[in-house]
Short mmCIF file of C-alpha atoms in Angstrom, two decimals:
data_model
loop_
_atom_site.label_atom_id
_atom_site.label_comp_id
_atom_site.label_asym_id
_atom_site.label_seq_id
_atom_site.Cartn_x
_atom_site.Cartn_y
_atom_site.Cartn_z
CA UNK A 44 -24.73 -17.84 8.66
CA UNK A 45 -26.43 -15.95 11.49
CA UNK A 46 -24.19 -17.68 14.06
CA UNK A 47 -21.05 -16.77 12.11
CA UNK A 48 -22.16 -13.15 11.92
CA UNK A 49 -22.82 -13.05 15.68
CA UNK A 50 -19.40 -14.57 16.39
CA UNK A 51 -17.68 -11.99 14.16
CA UNK A 52 -19.65 -9.19 15.82
CA UNK A 53 -18.69 -10.48 19.27
CA UNK A 54 -14.99 -10.72 18.31
CA UNK A 55 -15.04 -7.18 16.93
CA UNK A 56 -16.71 -5.84 20.07
CA UNK A 57 -14.08 -7.56 22.24
CA UNK A 58 -11.26 -6.00 20.21
CA UNK A 59 -12.84 -2.57 20.28
CA UNK A 60 -13.54 -2.93 23.97
CA UNK A 61 -9.92 -3.83 24.58
CA UNK A 62 -8.98 -0.59 22.83
CA UNK A 63 -11.21 1.56 25.04
CA UNK A 64 -8.05 2.52 26.93
CA UNK A 65 -5.50 3.34 24.21
CA UNK A 66 -1.99 1.95 24.43
CA UNK A 67 -0.29 4.86 22.69
CA UNK A 68 0.18 8.45 23.83
CA UNK A 69 0.84 11.63 21.90
CA UNK A 70 4.56 11.55 21.17
CA UNK A 71 4.84 7.75 20.83
CA UNK A 72 6.96 6.77 17.83
CA UNK A 73 6.68 3.95 15.29
CA UNK A 74 9.30 2.66 12.84
CA UNK A 75 8.37 -0.07 10.32
CA UNK A 76 10.04 -2.05 7.54
CA UNK A 77 7.76 -3.75 5.01
CA UNK A 78 8.66 -6.23 2.28
CA UNK A 79 6.69 -8.58 0.04
CA UNK A 80 5.14 -9.19 -3.38
CA UNK A 81 3.05 -6.67 -5.29
CA UNK A 82 0.28 -7.83 -7.62
CA UNK A 83 -0.80 -5.76 -10.64
CA UNK A 84 -4.49 -4.95 -10.16
CA UNK A 85 -5.39 -2.78 -13.13
CA UNK A 86 -3.97 -0.43 -15.74
CA UNK A 87 -6.02 2.33 -17.32
CA UNK A 88 -4.75 3.80 -20.58
CA UNK A 89 -6.12 7.17 -21.59
CA UNK A 90 -5.00 6.69 -25.18
CA UNK A 91 -7.56 3.94 -25.81
CA UNK A 92 -9.85 4.67 -22.83
CA UNK A 93 -9.68 1.08 -21.59
CA UNK A 94 -8.78 -0.66 -18.33
CA UNK A 95 -6.92 -3.98 -18.14
CA UNK A 96 -6.96 -6.18 -15.04
CA UNK A 97 -4.68 -8.62 -13.20
CA UNK A 98 -1.18 -9.90 -13.97
CA UNK A 99 -0.28 -11.70 -17.17
CA UNK A 100 1.47 -11.28 -20.50
CA UNK A 101 -0.75 -10.39 -23.43
CA UNK A 102 -0.37 -12.29 -26.70
CA UNK A 103 1.23 -10.51 -29.60
CA UNK A 104 -1.00 -8.46 -31.95
CA UNK A 105 -3.49 -8.74 -33.53
CA UNK A 106 -5.00 -10.36 -30.41
CA UNK A 107 -6.81 -7.94 -28.07
CA UNK A 108 -5.13 -7.23 -24.71
CA UNK A 109 -6.88 -8.89 -21.79
CA UNK A 110 -4.71 -8.00 -18.78
CA UNK A 111 -2.11 -5.53 -17.51
CA UNK A 112 0.80 -7.14 -19.43
CA UNK A 113 2.66 -6.95 -16.11
CA UNK A 114 3.86 -9.75 -13.80
CA UNK A 115 3.88 -10.01 -10.01
CA UNK A 116 6.84 -8.08 -8.63
CA UNK A 117 8.29 -6.99 -5.32
CA UNK A 118 7.96 -4.04 -2.99
CA UNK A 119 9.73 -2.75 0.10
CA UNK A 120 9.41 0.35 2.26
CA UNK A 121 10.51 2.00 5.47
CA UNK A 122 8.36 4.42 7.43
CA UNK A 123 8.58 6.57 10.53
CA UNK A 124 5.60 8.07 12.36
CA UNK A 125 4.88 10.05 15.51
CA UNK A 126 1.55 9.83 17.30
CA UNK A 127 -0.30 13.13 17.39
CA UNK A 128 -2.94 11.60 19.68
CA UNK A 129 -3.54 8.11 21.11
CA UNK A 130 -5.19 7.00 17.85
CA UNK A 131 -3.58 9.07 15.08
CA UNK A 132 0.01 8.99 13.80
CA UNK A 133 1.70 11.11 11.13
CA UNK A 134 5.00 10.62 9.35
CA UNK A 135 6.66 9.64 6.09
CA UNK A 136 7.40 6.56 4.02
CA UNK A 137 10.03 5.76 1.39
CA UNK A 138 9.54 2.75 -0.86
CA UNK A 139 10.76 0.85 -3.90
CA UNK A 140 8.71 -1.32 -6.24
CA UNK A 141 9.53 -3.31 -9.37
CA UNK A 142 7.52 -5.38 -11.84
CA UNK A 143 8.35 -7.02 -15.16
CA UNK A 144 6.35 -5.68 -18.09
CA UNK A 145 5.90 -7.92 -21.15
CA UNK A 146 8.06 -10.47 -19.34
CA UNK A 147 11.40 -8.70 -19.90
CA UNK A 148 11.24 -4.94 -19.27
CA UNK A 149 11.46 -3.65 -15.70
CA UNK A 150 8.99 -1.09 -14.41
CA UNK A 151 10.32 0.54 -11.23
CA UNK A 152 8.98 3.22 -8.94
CA UNK A 153 10.25 5.04 -5.86
CA UNK A 154 7.33 6.55 -3.92
CA UNK A 155 7.90 9.16 -1.22
CA UNK A 156 4.71 9.63 0.76
CA UNK A 157 3.32 11.56 3.68
CA UNK A 158 1.66 8.83 5.75
CA UNK A 159 -1.19 9.16 8.23
CA UNK A 160 -2.38 6.16 10.25
CA UNK A 161 -5.40 5.47 12.42
CA UNK A 162 -5.22 2.80 15.15
CA UNK A 163 -8.81 1.86 16.10
CA UNK A 164 -7.60 -1.38 17.72
CA UNK A 165 -4.57 -1.32 20.05
CA UNK A 166 -4.43 -3.82 22.88
CA UNK A 167 -0.72 -3.50 23.69
CA UNK A 168 -0.04 -6.85 22.03
CA UNK A 169 -2.05 -6.37 18.85
CA UNK A 170 -2.55 -3.35 16.58
CA UNK A 171 -4.93 -2.92 13.66
CA UNK A 172 -3.64 0.13 11.74
CA UNK A 173 -5.34 1.74 8.75
CA UNK A 174 -3.05 4.03 6.77
CA UNK A 175 -3.30 6.51 3.94
CA UNK A 176 -0.31 7.85 2.02
CA UNK A 177 0.03 10.55 -0.60
CA UNK A 178 3.08 12.05 -2.25
CA UNK A 179 5.39 11.84 -5.24
CA UNK A 180 6.63 8.87 -7.26
CA UNK A 181 9.77 8.59 -9.38
CA UNK A 182 8.98 6.14 -12.20
CA UNK A 183 11.41 4.49 -14.61
CA UNK A 184 10.66 2.19 -17.53
CA UNK A 185 13.09 1.14 -20.24
CA UNK A 186 15.15 4.25 -21.09
CA UNK A 187 12.70 6.83 -19.78
CA UNK A 188 11.87 8.20 -16.33
CA UNK A 189 9.57 10.83 -14.87
CA UNK A 190 8.24 12.26 -11.63
CA UNK A 191 4.56 11.62 -10.97
CA UNK A 192 2.15 11.33 -8.05
CA UNK A 193 1.57 8.54 -5.54
CA UNK A 194 -1.35 7.46 -3.37
CA UNK A 195 -1.94 4.38 -1.25
CA UNK A 196 -4.27 2.86 1.32
CA UNK A 197 -3.09 0.12 3.65
CA UNK A 198 -4.50 -2.02 6.47
CA UNK A 199 -3.54 -5.10 8.44
CA UNK A 200 -2.54 -6.46 11.83
CA UNK A 201 0.67 -6.38 13.87
CA UNK A 202 1.39 -8.63 16.86
CA UNK A 203 3.97 -7.44 19.42
CA UNK A 204 6.17 -9.98 21.16
CA UNK A 205 7.21 -7.42 23.76
CA UNK A 206 6.83 -3.70 24.42
CA UNK A 207 8.97 -2.74 21.43
CA UNK A 208 9.09 -5.33 18.63
CA UNK A 209 6.26 -6.65 16.52
CA UNK A 210 5.59 -8.65 13.36
CA UNK A 211 2.58 -8.26 11.12
CA UNK A 212 0.92 -8.72 7.76
CA UNK A 213 -0.32 -5.76 5.72
CA UNK A 214 -2.20 -5.39 2.45
CA UNK A 215 -3.54 -2.47 0.50
CA UNK A 216 -3.84 -0.68 -2.81
CA UNK A 217 -1.17 1.51 -4.43
CA UNK A 218 -2.12 4.00 -7.13
CA UNK A 219 0.45 5.35 -9.58
CA UNK A 220 -1.02 8.06 -11.83
CA UNK A 221 0.82 8.66 -15.08
CA UNK A 222 -0.11 12.28 -15.81
CA UNK A 223 0.84 14.39 -18.83
CA UNK A 224 0.07 18.07 -18.36
CA UNK A 225 0.72 19.29 -21.89
CA UNK A 226 -2.28 19.44 -24.21
CA UNK A 227 -0.74 17.32 -26.96
CA UNK A 228 0.20 14.52 -24.52
CA UNK A 229 -2.81 14.63 -22.23
CA UNK A 230 -4.58 11.77 -23.98
CA UNK A 231 -1.74 9.45 -22.92
CA UNK A 232 -2.40 9.97 -19.21
CA UNK A 233 -3.41 6.88 -17.26
CA UNK A 234 -3.19 5.15 -13.92
CA UNK A 235 -1.74 1.89 -12.60
CA UNK A 236 -2.91 0.15 -9.44
CA UNK A 237 -1.09 -2.57 -7.49
CA UNK A 238 -1.97 -4.73 -4.50
CA UNK A 239 0.98 -5.03 -2.09
CA UNK A 240 1.00 -7.88 0.45
CA UNK A 241 3.84 -7.33 2.87
CA UNK A 242 5.36 -8.68 6.05
CA UNK A 243 5.94 -5.81 8.47
CA UNK A 244 8.58 -5.55 11.18
CA UNK A 245 7.64 -2.81 13.62
CA UNK A 246 9.57 -1.07 16.38
CA UNK A 247 7.85 1.32 18.78
CA UNK A 248 8.81 3.45 21.73
#
């Protein structure tokens, strides 16, 4: 175990050392397209003050719910960012996500986020970005729709085949608050969380 820890520490120090001279400059631009599955992580319902975890379809009443009653779905997004400094980039992201609820009904959301990314590791061939997004989310389910909030955290690695094009794998956590502001509906507020795992195609210049 000690040897494994030392090897991981050495690998991390090599990566960080390689990033001592940053690859990016202020004004560098990044365009990415992400696509992949999204896994329901948990659902919190304010009406019963309970949280339900992981994908799956709950049995019909009177059995107690044990999971989110939601299946694995899909997600895609496009983002554009400009580097404010060699390590920090700011921009926006537009996405689309869908999941099947109770096996038949489609839950869909369209998040529009302001996205900030930190690049602690950037060797020219390999990037390790950590991103945070916050914004608005248009949600639709069955015959209803509403505008709510959106928040996400994302991390992963991207390998560049040349100076412009790269391919990577990203994962993270997406939060979709379902907020009711009126007093009589406030108890129905809740939050959903999903784990996206996406392949990322990146273009930089």
